[in-house]
XYZ file of C-alpha atoms in Angstrom:
564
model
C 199.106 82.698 86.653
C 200.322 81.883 90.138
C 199.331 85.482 91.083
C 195.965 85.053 90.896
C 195.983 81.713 92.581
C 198.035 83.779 95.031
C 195.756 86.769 95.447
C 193.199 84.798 95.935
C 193.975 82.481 98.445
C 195.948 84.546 100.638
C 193.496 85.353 102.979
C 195.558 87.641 105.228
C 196.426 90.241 102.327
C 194.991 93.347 101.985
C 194.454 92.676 98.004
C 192.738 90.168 98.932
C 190.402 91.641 101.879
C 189.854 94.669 99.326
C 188.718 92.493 97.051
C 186.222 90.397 98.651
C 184.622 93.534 100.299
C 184.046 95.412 97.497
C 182.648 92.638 95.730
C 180.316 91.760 98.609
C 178.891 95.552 98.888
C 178.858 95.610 94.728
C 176.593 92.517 94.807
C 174.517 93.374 97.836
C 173.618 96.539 96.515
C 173.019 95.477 93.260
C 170.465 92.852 94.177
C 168.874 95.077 96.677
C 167.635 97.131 94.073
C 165.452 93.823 92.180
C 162.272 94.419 93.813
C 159.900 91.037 93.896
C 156.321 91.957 93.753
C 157.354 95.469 94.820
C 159.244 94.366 97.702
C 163.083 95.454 97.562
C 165.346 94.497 100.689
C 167.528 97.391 99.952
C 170.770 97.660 101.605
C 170.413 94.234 103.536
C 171.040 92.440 100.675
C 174.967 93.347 100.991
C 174.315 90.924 104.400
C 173.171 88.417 102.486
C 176.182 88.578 99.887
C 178.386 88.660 102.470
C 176.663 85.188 103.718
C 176.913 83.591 100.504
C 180.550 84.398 99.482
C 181.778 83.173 103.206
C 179.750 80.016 102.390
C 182.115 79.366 99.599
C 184.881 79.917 101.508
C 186.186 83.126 100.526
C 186.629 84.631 104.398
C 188.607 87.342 105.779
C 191.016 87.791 109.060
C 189.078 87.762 111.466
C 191.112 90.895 113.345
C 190.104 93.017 110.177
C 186.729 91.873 109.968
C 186.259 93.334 113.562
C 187.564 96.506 112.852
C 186.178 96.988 109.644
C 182.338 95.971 111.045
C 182.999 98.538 114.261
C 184.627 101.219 112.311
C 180.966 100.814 109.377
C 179.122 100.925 112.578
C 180.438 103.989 114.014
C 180.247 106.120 111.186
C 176.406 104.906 110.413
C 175.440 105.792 113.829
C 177.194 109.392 114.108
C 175.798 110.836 110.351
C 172.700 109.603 111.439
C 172.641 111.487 114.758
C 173.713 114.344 112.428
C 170.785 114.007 110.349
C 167.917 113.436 113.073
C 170.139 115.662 116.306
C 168.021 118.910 114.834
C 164.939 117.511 115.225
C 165.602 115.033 118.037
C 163.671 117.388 120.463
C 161.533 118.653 118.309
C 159.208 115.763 117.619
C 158.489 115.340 121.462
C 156.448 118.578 120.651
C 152.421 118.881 119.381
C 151.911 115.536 118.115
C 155.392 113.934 117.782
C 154.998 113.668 121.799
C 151.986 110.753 121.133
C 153.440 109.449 118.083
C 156.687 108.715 120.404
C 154.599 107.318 123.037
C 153.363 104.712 120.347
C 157.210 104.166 119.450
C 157.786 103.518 122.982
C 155.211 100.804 123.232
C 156.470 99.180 120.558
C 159.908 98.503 121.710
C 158.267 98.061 125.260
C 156.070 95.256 123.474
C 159.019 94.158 121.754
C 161.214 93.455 124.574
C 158.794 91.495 126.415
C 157.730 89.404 123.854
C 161.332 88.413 123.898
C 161.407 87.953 127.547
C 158.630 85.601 127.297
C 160.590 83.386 124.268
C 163.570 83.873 126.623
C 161.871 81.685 129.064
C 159.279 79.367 127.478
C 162.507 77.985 125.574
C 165.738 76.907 125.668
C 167.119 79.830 123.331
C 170.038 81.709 124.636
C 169.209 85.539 125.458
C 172.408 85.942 123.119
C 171.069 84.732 120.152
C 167.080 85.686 121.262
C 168.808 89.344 121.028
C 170.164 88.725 117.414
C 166.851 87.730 116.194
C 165.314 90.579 117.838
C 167.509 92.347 115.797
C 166.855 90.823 112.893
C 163.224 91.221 113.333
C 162.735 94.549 113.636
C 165.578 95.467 110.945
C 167.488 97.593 112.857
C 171.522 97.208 112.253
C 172.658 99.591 115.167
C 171.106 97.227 117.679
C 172.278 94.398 116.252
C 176.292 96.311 116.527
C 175.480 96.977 120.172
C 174.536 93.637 121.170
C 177.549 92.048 120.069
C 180.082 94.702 121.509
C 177.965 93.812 124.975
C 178.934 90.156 124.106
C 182.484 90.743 123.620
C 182.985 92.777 126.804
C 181.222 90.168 128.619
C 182.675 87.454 127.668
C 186.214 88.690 128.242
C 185.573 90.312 131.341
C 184.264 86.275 132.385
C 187.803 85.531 130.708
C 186.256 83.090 128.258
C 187.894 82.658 124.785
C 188.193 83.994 121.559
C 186.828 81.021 120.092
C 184.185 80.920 122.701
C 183.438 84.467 121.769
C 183.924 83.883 117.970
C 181.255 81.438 117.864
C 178.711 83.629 120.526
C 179.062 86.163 117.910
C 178.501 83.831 114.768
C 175.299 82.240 116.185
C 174.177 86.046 117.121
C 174.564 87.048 112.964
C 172.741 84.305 112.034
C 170.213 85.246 113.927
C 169.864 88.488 112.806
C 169.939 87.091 108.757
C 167.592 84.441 109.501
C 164.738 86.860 110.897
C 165.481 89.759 108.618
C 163.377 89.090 105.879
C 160.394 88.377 107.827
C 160.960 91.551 109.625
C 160.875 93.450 106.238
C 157.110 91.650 104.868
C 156.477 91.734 108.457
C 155.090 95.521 108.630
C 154.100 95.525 104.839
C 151.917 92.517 105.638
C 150.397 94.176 108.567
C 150.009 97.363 106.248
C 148.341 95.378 103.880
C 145.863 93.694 106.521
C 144.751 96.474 108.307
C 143.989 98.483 104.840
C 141.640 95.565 103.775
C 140.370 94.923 107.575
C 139.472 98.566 108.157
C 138.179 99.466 104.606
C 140.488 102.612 104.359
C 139.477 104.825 101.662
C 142.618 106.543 100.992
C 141.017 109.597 99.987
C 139.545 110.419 102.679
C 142.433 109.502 104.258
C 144.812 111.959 102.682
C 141.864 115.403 103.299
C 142.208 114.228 106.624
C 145.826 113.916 107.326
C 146.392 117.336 104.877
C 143.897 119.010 107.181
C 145.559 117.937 110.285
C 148.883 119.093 109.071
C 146.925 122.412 108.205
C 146.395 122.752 111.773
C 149.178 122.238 113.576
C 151.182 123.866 110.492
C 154.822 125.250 112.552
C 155.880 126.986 109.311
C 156.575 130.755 108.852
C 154.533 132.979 106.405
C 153.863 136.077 105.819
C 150.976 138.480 105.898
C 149.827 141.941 105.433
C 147.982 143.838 107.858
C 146.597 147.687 107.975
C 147.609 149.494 111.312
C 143.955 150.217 112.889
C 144.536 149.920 116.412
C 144.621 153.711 117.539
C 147.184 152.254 120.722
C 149.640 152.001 118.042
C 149.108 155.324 116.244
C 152.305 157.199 116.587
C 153.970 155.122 118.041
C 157.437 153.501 117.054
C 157.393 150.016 115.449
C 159.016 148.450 118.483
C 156.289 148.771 120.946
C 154.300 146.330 118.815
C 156.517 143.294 119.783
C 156.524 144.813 123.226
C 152.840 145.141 123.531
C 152.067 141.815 122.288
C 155.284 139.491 123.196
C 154.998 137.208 120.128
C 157.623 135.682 117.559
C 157.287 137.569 114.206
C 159.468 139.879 112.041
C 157.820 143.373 110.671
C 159.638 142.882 107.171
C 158.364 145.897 105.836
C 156.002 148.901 105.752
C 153.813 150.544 103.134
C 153.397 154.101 103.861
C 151.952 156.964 101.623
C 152.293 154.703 98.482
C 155.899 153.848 98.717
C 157.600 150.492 100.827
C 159.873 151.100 102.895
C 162.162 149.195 105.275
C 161.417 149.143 109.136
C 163.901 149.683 111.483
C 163.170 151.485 115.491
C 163.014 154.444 114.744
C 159.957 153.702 112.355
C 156.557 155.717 113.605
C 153.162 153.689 112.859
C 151.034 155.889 110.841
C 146.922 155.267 110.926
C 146.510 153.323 107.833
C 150.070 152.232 107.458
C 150.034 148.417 105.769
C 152.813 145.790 107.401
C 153.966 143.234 105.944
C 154.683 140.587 109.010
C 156.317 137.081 108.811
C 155.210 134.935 111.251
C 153.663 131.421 112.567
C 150.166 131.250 110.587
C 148.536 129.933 113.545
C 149.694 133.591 114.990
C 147.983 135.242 111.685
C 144.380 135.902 113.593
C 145.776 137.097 116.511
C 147.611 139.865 115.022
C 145.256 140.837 112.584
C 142.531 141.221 115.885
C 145.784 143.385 117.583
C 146.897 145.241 114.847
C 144.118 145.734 112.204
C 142.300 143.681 109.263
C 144.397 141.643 106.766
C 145.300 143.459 103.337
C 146.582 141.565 100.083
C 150.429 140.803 100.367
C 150.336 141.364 96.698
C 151.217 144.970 97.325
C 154.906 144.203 98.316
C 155.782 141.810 95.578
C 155.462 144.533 92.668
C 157.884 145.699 90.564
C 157.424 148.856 91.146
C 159.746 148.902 94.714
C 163.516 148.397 94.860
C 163.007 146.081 98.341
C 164.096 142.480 97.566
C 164.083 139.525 99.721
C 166.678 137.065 99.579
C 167.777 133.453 100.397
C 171.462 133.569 101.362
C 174.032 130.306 103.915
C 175.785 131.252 106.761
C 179.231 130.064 106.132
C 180.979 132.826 107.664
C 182.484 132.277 111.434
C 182.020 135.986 112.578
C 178.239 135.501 111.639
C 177.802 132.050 113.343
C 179.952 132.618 116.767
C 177.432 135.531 117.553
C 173.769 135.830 118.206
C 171.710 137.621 115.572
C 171.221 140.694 117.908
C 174.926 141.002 117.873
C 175.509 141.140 114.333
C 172.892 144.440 114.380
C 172.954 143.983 110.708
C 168.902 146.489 111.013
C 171.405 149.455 112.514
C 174.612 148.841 109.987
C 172.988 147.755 106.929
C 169.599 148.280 106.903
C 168.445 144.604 106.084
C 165.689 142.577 108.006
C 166.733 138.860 108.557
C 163.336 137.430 108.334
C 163.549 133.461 108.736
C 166.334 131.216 109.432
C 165.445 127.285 108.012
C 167.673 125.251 109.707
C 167.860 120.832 109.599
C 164.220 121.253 107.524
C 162.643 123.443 110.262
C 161.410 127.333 109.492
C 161.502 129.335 112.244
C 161.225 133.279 112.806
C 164.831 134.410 114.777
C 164.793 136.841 117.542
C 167.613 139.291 118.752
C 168.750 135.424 120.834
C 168.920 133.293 118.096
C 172.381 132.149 117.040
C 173.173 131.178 113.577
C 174.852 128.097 112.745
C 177.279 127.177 109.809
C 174.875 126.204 107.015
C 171.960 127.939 108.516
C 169.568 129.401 105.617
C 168.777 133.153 106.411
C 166.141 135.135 104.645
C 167.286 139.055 104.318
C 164.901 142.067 103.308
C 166.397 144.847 101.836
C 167.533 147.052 99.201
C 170.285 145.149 96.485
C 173.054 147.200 97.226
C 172.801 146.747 101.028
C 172.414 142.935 100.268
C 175.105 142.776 98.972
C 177.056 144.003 101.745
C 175.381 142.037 104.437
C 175.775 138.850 102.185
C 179.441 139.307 103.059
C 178.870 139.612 106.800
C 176.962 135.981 106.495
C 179.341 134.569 103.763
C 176.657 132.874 101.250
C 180.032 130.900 100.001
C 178.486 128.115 97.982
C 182.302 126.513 97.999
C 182.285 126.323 101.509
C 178.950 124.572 102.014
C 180.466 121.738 100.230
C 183.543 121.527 101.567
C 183.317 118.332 104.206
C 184.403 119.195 107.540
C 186.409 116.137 108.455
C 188.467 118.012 111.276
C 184.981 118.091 113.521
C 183.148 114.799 112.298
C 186.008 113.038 113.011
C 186.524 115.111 116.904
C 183.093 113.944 117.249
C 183.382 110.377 116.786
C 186.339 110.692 119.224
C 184.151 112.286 121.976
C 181.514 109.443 120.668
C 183.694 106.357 121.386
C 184.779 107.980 124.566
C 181.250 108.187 125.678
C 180.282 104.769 124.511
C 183.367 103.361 126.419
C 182.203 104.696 130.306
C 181.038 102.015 132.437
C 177.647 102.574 133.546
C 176.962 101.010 137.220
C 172.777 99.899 137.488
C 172.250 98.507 140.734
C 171.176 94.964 140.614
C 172.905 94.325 137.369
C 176.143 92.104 137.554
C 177.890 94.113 134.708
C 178.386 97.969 134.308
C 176.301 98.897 131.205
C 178.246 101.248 128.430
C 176.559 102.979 125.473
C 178.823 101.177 123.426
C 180.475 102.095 119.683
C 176.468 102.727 118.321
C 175.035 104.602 121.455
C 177.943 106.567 122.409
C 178.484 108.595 118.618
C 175.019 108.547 118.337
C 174.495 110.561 121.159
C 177.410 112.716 120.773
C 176.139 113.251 117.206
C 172.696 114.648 118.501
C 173.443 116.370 121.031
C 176.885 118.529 118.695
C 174.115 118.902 115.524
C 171.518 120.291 117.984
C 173.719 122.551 120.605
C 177.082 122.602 118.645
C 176.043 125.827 116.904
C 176.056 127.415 121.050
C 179.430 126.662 121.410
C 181.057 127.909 118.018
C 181.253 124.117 116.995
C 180.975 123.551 113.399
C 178.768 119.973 112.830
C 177.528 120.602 108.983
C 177.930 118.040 106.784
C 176.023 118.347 103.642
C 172.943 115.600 102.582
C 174.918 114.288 100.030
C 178.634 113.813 101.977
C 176.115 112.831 104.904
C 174.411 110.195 102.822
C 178.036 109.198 101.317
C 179.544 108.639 104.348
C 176.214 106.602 106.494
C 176.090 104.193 103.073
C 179.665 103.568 103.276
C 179.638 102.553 107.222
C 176.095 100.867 106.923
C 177.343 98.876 103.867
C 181.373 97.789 105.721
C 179.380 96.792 108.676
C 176.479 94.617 106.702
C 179.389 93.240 104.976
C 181.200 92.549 108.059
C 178.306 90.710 110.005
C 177.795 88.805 106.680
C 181.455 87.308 106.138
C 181.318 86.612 109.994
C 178.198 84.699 109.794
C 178.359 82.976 106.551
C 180.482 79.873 107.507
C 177.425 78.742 109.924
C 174.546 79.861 108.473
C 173.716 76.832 106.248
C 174.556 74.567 109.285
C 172.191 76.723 110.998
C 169.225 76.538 108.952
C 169.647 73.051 108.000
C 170.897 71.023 110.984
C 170.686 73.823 114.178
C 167.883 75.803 115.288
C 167.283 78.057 112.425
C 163.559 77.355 111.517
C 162.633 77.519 114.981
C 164.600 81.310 115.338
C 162.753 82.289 112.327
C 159.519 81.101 113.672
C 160.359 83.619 116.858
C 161.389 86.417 114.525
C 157.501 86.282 113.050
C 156.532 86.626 116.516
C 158.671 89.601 117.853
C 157.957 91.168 114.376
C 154.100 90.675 114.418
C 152.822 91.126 118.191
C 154.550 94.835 118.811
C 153.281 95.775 115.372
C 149.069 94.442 115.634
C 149.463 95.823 119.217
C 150.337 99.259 118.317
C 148.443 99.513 115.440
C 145.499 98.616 117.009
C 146.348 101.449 119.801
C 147.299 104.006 117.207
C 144.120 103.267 115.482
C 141.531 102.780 118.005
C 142.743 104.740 120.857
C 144.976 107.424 118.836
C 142.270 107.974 116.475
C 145.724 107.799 113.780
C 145.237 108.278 109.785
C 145.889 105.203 107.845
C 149.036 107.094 106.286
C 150.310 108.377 110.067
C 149.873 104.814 110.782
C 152.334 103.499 107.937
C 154.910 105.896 108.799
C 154.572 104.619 112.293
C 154.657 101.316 111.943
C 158.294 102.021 109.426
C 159.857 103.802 112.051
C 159.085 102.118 115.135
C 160.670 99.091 113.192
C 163.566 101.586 111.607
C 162.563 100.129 108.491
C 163.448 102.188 105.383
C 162.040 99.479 102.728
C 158.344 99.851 104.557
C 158.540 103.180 104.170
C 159.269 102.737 100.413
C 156.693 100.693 100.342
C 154.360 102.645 102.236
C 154.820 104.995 100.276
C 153.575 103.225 97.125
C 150.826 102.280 98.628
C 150.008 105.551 99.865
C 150.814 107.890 96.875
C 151.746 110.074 99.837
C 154.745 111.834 101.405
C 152.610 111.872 104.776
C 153.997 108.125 106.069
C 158.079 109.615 105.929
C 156.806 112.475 108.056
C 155.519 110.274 111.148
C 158.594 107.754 110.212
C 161.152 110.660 110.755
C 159.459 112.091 114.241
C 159.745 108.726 115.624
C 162.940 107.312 113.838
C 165.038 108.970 116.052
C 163.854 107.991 119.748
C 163.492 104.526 118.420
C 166.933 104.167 117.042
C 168.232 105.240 120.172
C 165.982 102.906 122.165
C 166.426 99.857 120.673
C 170.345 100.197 120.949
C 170.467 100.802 124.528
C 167.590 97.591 124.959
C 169.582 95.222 123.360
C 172.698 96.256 125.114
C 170.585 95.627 128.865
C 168.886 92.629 127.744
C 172.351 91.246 126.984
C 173.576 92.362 130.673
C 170.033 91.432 132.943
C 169.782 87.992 130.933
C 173.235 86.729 129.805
């Protein structure tokens, strides 16, 4: 039996250090799932495991812990910039633009709220940033602080032990103001249904009508060619004449469809079938002539099909769509392209990226040829692409590692292990397709791979923290932390929910969403969504999850630099 008393107790081993992770994350996310009054703390539990089982005594080396905690952070931070890069610049458009604005103000809000703690009491901006952290639930920050406290700290030549013990008091932090920061927003939810009398019907008409109209999507539409300036005339002076985004998919002529290509005369009476932005429909149907039932292209009767096919082929996906000329070789109309859970018509410009989603209108046997130009290999959209994710991280950690000079500031600032991937992430899944670089990772092997580095680093910050965190509550300052976590979780969320309400003129569901993502908080938005009954809340969270991720990074990183 002296193995096991061995195995255990050597706590240098890598047996051991296997062990007492995987047993950490294995609790952790097992209790994170027991929801309490339909309340689950998700994935922070695995914090709190960690906490508990260091309490006890079973620790690891502290060298590995580092690594281990950096390494979870890193790849948490670059799948999600893989995830949210697509739509990154996106929801600064129509209304993501004022929904960021709000996001703004509530880190804005946030940070001085903390400014004012920092100097009514005696609390270290150190450990003010932890429980800012901790507060408003969001992990990445929490990683960046503490790499700003390392390379502080050494660059002032203090100790490891002196560092060891910044670091510690930073964690507990974090744990002690989580789970306020979680009830936090649902309380607020909760308050402001009940103070403002929402009627969540009438909430929902109005939040489906405003998605109505500002609806980006791509339809399509039939219209009958009326407009005797387009008599005669071949199909391409119709894009010409009006300079508008849409695709002529096909044509109905003298009771038979047909494909269009531009050589293709308009005939009086001729019926097109268009796909376009339906905000666009009126406009062309005023151009062109009055709308006809798109029911006449989806008989039977025709041999013209319209298909859903990847782009997985690198021939397809290093060229722009007007290169390709698959109208003039094959006779097939690409359509739509849905790319990162956008739908948007292409033009002769656009360039395809690996994994892109390509409609093509044609006849079967020339689909079948063109599906070979774009690949459609179902083997290859699940094969990972660890060559490029892993290039990326590289040029990631790179950027994160460049000193940043700020006049007035005593210390360069850097973007750090979270920032630095992040960014690289964002900027590779939204531009990477321009430059032949392949960034697709599937949902699932994206999901895999952010639960695995979200999980090591929880786990990490857990069995760093754990020693001290009784101590802490018990003898230190802990109540009085958690006491400041209520306040930098409640005053930026009344304050923008107020503005989002009352100035914003925001739905109660747009609100919700809000409120989740300014905090990065995906157990509100679980929540939020029970309350709800309402997938409307995850679309306001995921326009301003982004900006706010990447903002509350780079604050805690300069409130550790102007204040430490």
């Amino acid at each position: 039996m002296d193995w096991i008393v061995n195995l255990f107790s050597n706590h240098e081993s890598v047996a051991y250090t296997v062990i007492v992770y995987s047993f950490v994350i294995a609790l952790g996310v097992a209790l994170g799932k027991v929801r309490i009054w339909g309340i689950s703390f998700g994935i922070a539990c695995v914090l709190f495991a960690g906490i508990g089982v260091a309490h006890f005594g079973f620790t690891v080396d502290g060298h590995i812990q580092h690594f281990i905690k950096e390494f979870g952070l890193i790849l948490f931070v670059y799948t999600i910039g893989l995830q949210v890069g697509p739509g990154f610049f996106a929801s600064f458009q129509q209304g993501g633009l004022k929904l960021n604005s709000l996001a703004i103000l509530s880190v804005l809000t946030c940070v001085l709220t903390v400014i004012v703690l920092f100097y009514a009491t005696d609390t270290s901006m150190a450990d003010l940033v932890g429980i800012m952290s901790g507060a408003v639930t969001n992990t990445p920050g929490l990683g960046a602080a503490q790499q700003a406290i390392v390379d502080i700290f050494r660059a002032e030549g203090q100790s490891q032990e002196t560092i060891n013990g910044a670091l510690s008091n930073v964690s507990n932090g974090y744990a002690v103001a989580y789970p306020f920061g979680v009830l936090g927003i649902i309380l607020v939810m909760m308050i402001l249904k009940s103070a403002l009398k929402v009627n969540l019907d009438a909430e929902k008409r109005l939040n489906q009508w405003k998605v109505n109209k500002n609806n980006s999507s791509v339809d399509k539409v039939a219209v009958r060619v009326e407009n005797p300036v387009l008599f005669e005339k071949h199909v391409a002076i119709i894009k010409e004449t009006l300079g508008m985004d849409f695709v002529i998919s096909r044509v109905y002529h003298t009771g038979k469809i047909h494909m269009v290509d531009k050589d293709t005369i308009l005939k009086q009476g001729d019926i097109l079938l268009l796909v376009a932005n339906p905000k666009d429909f009126d406009k062309l149907s005023t151009l062109i002539g009055k709308k006809e039932s798109i029911a006449l292209f989806e008989g039977e009767a025709n041999d013209i099909v319209s298909r859903r096919m990847n782009v997985t082929n690198k021939l397809a996906y290093s060229k722009k769509l007007g290169e390709i000329n698959v109208r003039e070789q094959y006779g097939v109309t690409v359509s739509r392209v849905y790319r990162a859970g956008i739908e948007f018509v292409p033009t002769k410009d656009t360039k395809l990226q690996f994994g892109d989603a390509i409609t093509v209108v044609g006849d079967e046997e020339h689909i079948k040829l063109v599906e070979k130009v774009f690949g459609n290999s179902k083997k290859r959209m699940q094969h990972p692409h660890i060559a490029e994710l892993f290039f990326g991280i590289v040029l990631g950690v790179i950027l994160g590692s460049i000193p940043i000079a700020i006049p007035g500031m005593s210390s360069p600032v850097k973007l750090g292990l979270a920032g630095g991937p992040l960014i690289v992430a964002i900027l590779i899944s939204r531009y990477g397709g321009r430059f032949s670089v392949t960034h697709y990772v599937s949902h699932s092997a994206n999901l895999m791979v952010r639960e695995i580095g979200i999980v090591l680093f929880l786990a990490s910050v857990g069995l760093g923290a754990g020693q001290n965190f009784i101590k802490t509550l018990s003898e230190g300052a802990g109540l009085q932390w958690m006491l400041m976590g209520v306040a930098i979780t409640l005053v930026p969320l009344i304050v923008v929910a107020l503005v989002a309400r009352f100035y914003y003129k925001l739905n109660f569901l747009e609100i919700c969403g809000l409120l989740s993502g300014s905090q990065t908080d995906p157990p509100a938005l679980a929540f939020a969504h029970d309350v709800t009954g309402s997938d409307a809340p995850a679309v306001t969270y995921a326009a301003v999850y982004p900006l706010t991720t990447f903002m509350r990074i780079m604050v805690a990183q300069l409130l550790i630099v102007m204040f430490l």
